[in-house]
Coordinates of C-alpha atoms and ligand atoms in Angstrom, one line a residue:
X1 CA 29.6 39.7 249.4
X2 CA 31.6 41.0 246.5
X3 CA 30.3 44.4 247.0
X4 CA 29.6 44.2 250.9
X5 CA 30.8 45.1 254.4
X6 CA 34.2 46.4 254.9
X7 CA 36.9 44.0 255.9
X8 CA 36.8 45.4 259.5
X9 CA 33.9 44.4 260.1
X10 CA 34.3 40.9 259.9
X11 CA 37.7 41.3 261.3
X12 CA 37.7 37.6 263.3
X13 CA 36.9 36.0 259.4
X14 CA 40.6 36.9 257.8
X15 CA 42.6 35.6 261.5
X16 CA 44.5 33.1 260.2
X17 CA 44.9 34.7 256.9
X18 CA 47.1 38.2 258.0
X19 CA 48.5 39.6 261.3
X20 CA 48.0 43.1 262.7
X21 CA 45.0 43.7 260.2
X22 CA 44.4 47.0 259.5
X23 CA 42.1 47.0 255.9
X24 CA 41.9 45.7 252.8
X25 CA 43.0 47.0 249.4
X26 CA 40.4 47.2 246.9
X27 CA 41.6 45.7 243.6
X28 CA 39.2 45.5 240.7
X29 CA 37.3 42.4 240.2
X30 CA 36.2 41.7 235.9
X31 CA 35.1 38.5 234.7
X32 CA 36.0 36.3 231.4
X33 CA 33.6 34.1 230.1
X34 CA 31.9 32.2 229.0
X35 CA 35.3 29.9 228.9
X36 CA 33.7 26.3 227.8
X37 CA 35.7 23.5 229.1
X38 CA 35.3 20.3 228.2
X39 CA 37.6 18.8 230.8
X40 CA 37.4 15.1 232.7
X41 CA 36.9 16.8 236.1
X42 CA 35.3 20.5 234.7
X43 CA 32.7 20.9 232.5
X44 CA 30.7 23.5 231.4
X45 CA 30.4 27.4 230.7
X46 CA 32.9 29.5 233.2
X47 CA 32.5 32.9 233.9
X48 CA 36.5 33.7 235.7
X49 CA 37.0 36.0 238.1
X50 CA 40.1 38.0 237.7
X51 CA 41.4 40.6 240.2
X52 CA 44.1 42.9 238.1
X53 CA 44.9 46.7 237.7
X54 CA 46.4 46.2 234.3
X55 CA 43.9 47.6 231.8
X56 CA 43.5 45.1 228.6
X57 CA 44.2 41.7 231.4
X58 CA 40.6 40.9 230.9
X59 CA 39.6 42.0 227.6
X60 CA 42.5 39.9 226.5
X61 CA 41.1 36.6 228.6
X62 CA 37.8 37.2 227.6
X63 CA 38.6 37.3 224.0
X64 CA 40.3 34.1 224.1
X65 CA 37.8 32.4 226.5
X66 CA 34.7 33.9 223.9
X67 CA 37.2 32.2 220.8
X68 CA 37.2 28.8 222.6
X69 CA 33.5 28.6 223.2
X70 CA 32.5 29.4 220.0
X71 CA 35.3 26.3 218.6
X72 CA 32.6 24.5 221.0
X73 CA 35.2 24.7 224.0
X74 CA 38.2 23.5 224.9
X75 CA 39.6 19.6 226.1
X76 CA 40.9 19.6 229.2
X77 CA 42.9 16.9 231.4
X78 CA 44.3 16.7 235.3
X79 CA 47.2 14.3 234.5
X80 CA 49.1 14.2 237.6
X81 CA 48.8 15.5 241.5
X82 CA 51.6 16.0 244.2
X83 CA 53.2 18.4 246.4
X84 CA 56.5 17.9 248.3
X85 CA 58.3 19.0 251.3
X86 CA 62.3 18.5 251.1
X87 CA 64.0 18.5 254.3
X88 CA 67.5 18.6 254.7
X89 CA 70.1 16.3 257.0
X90 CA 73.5 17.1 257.6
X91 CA 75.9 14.5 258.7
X92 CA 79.7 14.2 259.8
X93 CA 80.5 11.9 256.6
X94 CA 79.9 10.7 253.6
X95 CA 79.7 7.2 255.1
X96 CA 77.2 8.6 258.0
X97 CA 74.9 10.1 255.6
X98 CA 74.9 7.1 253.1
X99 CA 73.9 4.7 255.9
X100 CA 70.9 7.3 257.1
X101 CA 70.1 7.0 253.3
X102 CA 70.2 3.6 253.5
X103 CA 68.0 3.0 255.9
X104 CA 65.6 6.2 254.9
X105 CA 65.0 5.1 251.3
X106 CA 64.1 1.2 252.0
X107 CA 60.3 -0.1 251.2
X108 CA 59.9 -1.2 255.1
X109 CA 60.9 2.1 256.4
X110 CA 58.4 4.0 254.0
X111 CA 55.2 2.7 254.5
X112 CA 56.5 3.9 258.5
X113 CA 56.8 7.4 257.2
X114 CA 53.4 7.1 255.7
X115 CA 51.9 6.5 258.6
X116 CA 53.6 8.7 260.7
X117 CA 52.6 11.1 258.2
X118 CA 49.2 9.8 257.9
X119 CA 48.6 10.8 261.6
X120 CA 48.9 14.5 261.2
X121 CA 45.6 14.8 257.9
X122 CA 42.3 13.0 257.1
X123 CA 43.1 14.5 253.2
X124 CA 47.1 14.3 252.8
X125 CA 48.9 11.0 252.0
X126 CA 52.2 10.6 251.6
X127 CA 52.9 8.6 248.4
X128 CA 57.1 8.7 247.7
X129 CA 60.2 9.5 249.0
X130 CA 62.9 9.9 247.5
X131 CA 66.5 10.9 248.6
X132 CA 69.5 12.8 247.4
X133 CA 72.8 13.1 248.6
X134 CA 75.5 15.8 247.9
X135 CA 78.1 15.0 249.9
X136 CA 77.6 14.5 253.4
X137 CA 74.1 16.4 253.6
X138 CA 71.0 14.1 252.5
X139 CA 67.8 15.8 251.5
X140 CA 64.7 13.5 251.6
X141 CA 61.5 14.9 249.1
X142 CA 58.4 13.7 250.8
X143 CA 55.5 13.9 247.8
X144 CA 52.1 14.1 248.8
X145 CA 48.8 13.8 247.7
X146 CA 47.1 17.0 249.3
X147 CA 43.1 16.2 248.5
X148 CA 41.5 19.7 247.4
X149 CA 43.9 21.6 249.3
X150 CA 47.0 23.7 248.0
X151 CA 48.4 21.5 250.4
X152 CA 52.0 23.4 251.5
X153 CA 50.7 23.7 255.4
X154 CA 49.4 20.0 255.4
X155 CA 53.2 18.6 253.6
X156 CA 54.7 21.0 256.1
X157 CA 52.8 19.6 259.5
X158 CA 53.0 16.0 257.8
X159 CA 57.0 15.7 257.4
X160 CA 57.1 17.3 260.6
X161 CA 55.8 14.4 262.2
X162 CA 57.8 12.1 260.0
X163 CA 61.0 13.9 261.4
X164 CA 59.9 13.3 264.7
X165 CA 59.9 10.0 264.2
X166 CA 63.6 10.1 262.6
X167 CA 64.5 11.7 265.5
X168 CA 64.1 9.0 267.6
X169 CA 64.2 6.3 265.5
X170 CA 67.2 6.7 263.0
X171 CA 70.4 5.5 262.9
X172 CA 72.4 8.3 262.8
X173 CA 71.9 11.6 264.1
X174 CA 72.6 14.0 262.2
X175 CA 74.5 17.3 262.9
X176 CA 71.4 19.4 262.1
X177 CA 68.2 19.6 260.3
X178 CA 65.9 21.6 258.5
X179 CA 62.3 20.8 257.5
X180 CA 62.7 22.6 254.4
X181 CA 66.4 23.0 252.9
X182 CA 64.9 24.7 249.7
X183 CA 64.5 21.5 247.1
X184 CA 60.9 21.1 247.2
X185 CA 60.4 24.3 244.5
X186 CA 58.1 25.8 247.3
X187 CA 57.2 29.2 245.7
X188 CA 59.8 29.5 242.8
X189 CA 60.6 28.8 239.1
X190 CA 62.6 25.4 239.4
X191 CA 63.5 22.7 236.8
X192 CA 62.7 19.9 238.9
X193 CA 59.3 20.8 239.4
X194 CA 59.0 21.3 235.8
X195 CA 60.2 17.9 235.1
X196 CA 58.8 15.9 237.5
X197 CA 55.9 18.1 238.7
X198 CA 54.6 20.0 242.0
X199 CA 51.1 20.7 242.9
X200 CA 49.2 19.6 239.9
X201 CA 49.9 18.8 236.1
X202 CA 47.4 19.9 234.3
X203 CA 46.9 20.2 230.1
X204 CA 44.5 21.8 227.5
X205 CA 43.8 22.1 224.3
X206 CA 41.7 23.1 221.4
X207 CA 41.4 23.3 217.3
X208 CA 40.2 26.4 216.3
X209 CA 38.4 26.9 212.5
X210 CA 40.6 29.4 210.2
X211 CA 37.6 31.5 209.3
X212 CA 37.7 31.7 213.1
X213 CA 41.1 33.2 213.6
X214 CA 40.0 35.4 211.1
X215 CA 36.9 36.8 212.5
X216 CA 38.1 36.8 216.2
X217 CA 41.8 37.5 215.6
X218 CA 42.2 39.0 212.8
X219 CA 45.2 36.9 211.7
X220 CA 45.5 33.1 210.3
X221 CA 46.8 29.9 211.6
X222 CA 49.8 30.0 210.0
X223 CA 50.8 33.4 211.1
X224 CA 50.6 32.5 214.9
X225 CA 52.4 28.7 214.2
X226 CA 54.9 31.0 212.6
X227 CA 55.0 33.3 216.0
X228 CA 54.8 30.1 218.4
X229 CA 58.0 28.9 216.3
X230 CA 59.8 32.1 216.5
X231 CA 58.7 32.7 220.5
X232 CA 60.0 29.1 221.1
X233 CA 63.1 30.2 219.9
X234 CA 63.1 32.7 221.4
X235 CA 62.5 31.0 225.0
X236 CA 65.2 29.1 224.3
X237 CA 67.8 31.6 223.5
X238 CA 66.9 33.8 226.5
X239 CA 66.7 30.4 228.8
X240 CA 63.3 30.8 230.1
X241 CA 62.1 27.3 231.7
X242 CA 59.2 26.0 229.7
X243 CA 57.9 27.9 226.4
X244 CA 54.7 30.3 227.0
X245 CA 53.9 33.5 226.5
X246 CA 51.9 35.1 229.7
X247 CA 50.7 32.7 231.9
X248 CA 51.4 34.8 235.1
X249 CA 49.3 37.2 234.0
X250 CA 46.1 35.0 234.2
X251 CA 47.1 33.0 236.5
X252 CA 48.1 35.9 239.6
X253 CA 44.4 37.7 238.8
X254 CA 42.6 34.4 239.3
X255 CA 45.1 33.3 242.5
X256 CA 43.9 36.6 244.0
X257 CA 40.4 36.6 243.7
X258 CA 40.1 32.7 244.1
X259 CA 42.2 33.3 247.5
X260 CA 45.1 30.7 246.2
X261 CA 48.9 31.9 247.7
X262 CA 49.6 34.7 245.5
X263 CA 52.9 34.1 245.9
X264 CA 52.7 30.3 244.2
X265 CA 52.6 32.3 240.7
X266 CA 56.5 32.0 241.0
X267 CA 56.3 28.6 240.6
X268 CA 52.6 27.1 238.5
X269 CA 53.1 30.2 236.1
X270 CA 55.3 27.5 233.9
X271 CA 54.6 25.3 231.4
X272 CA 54.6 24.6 227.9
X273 CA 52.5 26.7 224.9
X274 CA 52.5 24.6 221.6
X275 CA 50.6 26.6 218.5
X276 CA 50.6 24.2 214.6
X277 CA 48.8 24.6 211.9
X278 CA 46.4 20.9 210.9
X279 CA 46.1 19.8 208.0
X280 CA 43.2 20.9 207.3
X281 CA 44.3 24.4 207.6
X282 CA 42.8 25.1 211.6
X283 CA 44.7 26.1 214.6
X284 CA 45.7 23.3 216.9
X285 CA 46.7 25.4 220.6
X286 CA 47.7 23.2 223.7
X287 CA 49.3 25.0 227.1
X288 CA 50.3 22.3 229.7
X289 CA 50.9 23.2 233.3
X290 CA 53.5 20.7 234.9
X291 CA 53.5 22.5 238.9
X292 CA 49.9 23.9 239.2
X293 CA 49.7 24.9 242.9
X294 CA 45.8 25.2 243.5
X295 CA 43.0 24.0 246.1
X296 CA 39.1 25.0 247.0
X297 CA 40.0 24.2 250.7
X298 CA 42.7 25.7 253.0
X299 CA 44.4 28.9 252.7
X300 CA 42.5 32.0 251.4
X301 CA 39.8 29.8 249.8
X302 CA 37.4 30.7 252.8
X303 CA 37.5 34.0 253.0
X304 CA 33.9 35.8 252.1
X305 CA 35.4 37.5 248.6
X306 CA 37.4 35.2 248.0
X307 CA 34.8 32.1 248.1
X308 CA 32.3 34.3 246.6
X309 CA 34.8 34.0 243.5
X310 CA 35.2 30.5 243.3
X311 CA 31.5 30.2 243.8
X312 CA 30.5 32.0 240.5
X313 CA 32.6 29.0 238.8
X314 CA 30.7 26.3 241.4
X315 CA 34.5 25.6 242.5
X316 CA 34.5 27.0 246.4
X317 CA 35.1 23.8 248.8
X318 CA 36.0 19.8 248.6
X319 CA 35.8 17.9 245.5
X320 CA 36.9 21.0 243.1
X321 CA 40.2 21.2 242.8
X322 CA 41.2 18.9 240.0
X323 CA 38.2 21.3 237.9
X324 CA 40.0 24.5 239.3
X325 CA 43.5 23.4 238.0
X326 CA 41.8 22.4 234.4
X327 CA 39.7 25.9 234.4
X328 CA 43.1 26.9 235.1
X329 CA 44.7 25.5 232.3
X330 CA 41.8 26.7 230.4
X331 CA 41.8 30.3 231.2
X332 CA 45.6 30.4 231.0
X333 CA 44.8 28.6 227.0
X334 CA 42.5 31.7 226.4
X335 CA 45.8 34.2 227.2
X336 CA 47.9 32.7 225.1
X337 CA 45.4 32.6 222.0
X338 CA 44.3 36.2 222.5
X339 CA 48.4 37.4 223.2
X340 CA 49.2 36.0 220.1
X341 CA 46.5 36.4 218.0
X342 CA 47.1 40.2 219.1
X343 CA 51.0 40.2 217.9
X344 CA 50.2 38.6 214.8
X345 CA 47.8 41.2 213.9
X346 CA 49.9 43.9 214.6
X347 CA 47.1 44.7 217.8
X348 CA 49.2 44.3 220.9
X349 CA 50.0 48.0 221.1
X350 CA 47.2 49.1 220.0
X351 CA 44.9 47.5 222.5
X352 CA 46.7 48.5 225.5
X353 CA 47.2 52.0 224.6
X354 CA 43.5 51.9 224.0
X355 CA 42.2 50.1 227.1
X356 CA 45.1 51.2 229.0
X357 CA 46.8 54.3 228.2
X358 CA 43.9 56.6 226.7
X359 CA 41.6 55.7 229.9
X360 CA 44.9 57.1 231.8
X361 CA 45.2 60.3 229.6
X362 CA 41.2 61.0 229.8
X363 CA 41.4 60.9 233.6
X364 CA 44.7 63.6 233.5
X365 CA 42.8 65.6 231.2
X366 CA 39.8 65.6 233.5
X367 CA 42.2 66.4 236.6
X368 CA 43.5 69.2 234.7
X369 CA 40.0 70.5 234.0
X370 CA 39.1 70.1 237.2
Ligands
LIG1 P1 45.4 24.6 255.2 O1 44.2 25.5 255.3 O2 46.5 24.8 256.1 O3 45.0 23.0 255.3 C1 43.8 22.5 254.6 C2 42.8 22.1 255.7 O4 41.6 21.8 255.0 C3 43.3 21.0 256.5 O5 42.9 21.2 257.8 C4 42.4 19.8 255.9 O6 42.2 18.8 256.9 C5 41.2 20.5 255.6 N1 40.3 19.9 254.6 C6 39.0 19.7 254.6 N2 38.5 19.1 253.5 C7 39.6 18.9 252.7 C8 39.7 18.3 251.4 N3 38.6 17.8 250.8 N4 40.9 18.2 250.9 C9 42.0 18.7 251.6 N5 41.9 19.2 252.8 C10 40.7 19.3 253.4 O7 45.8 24.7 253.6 P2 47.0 24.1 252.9 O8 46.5 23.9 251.5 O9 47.6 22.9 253.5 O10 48.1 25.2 252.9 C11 47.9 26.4 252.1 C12 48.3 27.6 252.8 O11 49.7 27.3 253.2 C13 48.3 28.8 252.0 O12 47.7 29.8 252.7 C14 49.8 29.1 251.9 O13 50.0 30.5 251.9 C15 50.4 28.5 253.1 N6 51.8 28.1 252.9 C16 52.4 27.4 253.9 C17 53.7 27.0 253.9 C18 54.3 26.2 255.0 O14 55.4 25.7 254.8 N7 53.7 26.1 256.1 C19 54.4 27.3 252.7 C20 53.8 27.9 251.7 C21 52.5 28.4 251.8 P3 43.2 17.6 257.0 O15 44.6 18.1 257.2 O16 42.7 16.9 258.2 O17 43.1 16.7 255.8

């Protein structure tokens, strides 16, 4: 499939997926692995798929991945799942809005929503709601549990059914409405997903042996405690939410190939890198993922490539996406190992004007000779 017919010829596959269809851009496809995870819903060797055209991406993944499995792999651990849809009401008054509140937020009212929602997906259940008021607008966030799907059509088609029934059923009407008004995090950087989590929360971690470092990274445990220090600082000071080093990077090349929304980077590439030294002089590395946006159903999943990429990790369809999210987590553990292994060694410029840069200038020259 990786390698077969042309997008145009199974043109009626990708409706549903992009309108007025003309092609398909062909972006490179490497693999990193073997990753071991030793995770409580993935286990095993994984070789990752990673669509990129940035030279040194997968060298750099691959390194790390090859550094965890020879440590014997990596822990890894869904902690939390949810995804929310925020709609928006706005009302005359205060008073107006507090009593919608009122009667939106109590028990009774909803274990109604749930089942309104509940009508709309066999997978999706709605599991909180919780309200806000500013003024006299109210935003209710509807959390969901999504199954193995990404899950932002099913929250989408679920609340809109839930509105429906507020429409003729609550006790003020409001002025207007919006499905979304922009609180859920949908598809950006927020700190209330980071806090409280969107998609899935997902961690990892592993202890790596000194000589290790040494051998793969060229550089000791100490050194890169002594860079995660000085990055977290750094974080800080330039107000980035969470404290990593490159998750995006990772995690777009596997979105793409693995047919996730591309676009979700904006918000799961988030979380928090922490590098210490043991006491017994190893490398302790954790990354933890607090809005993970992922699923092996829905969206892009089905699409030939795209399920032939999840399929060379035995992750394409239902009952794989808590193991996608801690391959995830994984993969993005790999990045951060290799990215700073690579800055402590005084290799970061080196490799990409090597795997980058010279392959650029070899193919001018050859231009030129041609
Ligand atoms: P989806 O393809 O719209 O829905 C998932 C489908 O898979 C549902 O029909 C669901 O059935 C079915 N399904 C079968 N087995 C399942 C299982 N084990 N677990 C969960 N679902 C299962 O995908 P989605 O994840 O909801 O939405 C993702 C897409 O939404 C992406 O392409 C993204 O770009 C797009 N998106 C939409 C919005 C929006 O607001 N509409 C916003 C951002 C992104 P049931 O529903 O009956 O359970």
């Amino acid at each position: 499939v990786l390698a077969g017919p042309s997008v145009l010829d199974e043109a009626e596959r990708y409706r549903g997926n992009v309108e007025n269809l003309i092609g398909a851009v062909r972006v490179p496809l490497g693999l990193a692995g073997p990753l071991r995870v030793n995770g409580r819903h993935a286990h095993g060797d994984y070789y990752v798929p990673l669509v990129t055209t940035e030279g040194a991406l997968v060298a750099s993944y691959n390194r790390g991945a090859r550094v965890i499995s020879v440590a014997g792999g990596c822990a890894a651990a869904l902690l939390d799942e949810g995804v929310g849809r925020a709609p928006g009401f706005a009302f005359d008054t205060l008073d107006e809005c507090l009593r919608f509140v009122a009667w939106a937020d109590a028990d009774a009212q909803r274990e109604v929503f749930k089942r309104e929602a509940a009508r709309t997906t066999r997978h999706g259940a709605l599991r909180d709601v919780r309200a806000t008021v500013e003024g006299n607008h109210a935003y209710l966030l509807f959390d969901y549990t999504t199954g193995d799907a990404a899950g932002q059509n099913m929250v989408t088609i679920a609340t809109e059914a839930v509105l429906a029934y507020i429409d003729a059923h609550g006790p003020v009407r409001p002025r207007y409405r919006f499905v979304e008004a922009n609180l859920s995090g949908d598809k950006k950087a927020s700190a209330r997903s980071f806090i409280a989590g969107r998609g899935r929360r997902v961690t990892a971690e592993v202890v790596l042996p000194a000589e290790l470092v040494r051998a793969a990274l060229h550089t000791t445990p100490a050194r890169m405690a002594d860079y995660w220090r000085m990055g977290a600082v750094g974080a800080v000071l330039g107000g980035t939410i969470g404290v990593q080093g490159h998750y995006a990077n990772g995690l777009a090349a596997l979105y793409i190939a693995c047919g996730q929304d591309a676009a979700c980077v904006a918000e799961s590439a988030v979380g928090v890198t922490r590098f210490e030294e043991t006491a017994r002089g190893e490398l302790y590395a954790a990354v933890t993922l607090p809005n993970l946006v992922v699923g092996t159903v829905g969206g892009g999943t089905g699409l030939p490539g795209q399920r032939a990429c999840l399929d060379i990790m035995g992750l394409a369809g239902p009952g794989k996406a808590r193991a996608l999210a801690e391959v995830c987590a994984a993969l993005l553990l790999a990045g951060e190992l290799s990215l700073v292994g690579a800055l402590c060694a005084n290799e970061f410029a080196r490799a990409h004007q090597r795997l980058a840069r010279d392959i650029c200038r070899r193919e001018d020259k050859g231009a030129a000779d041609a």
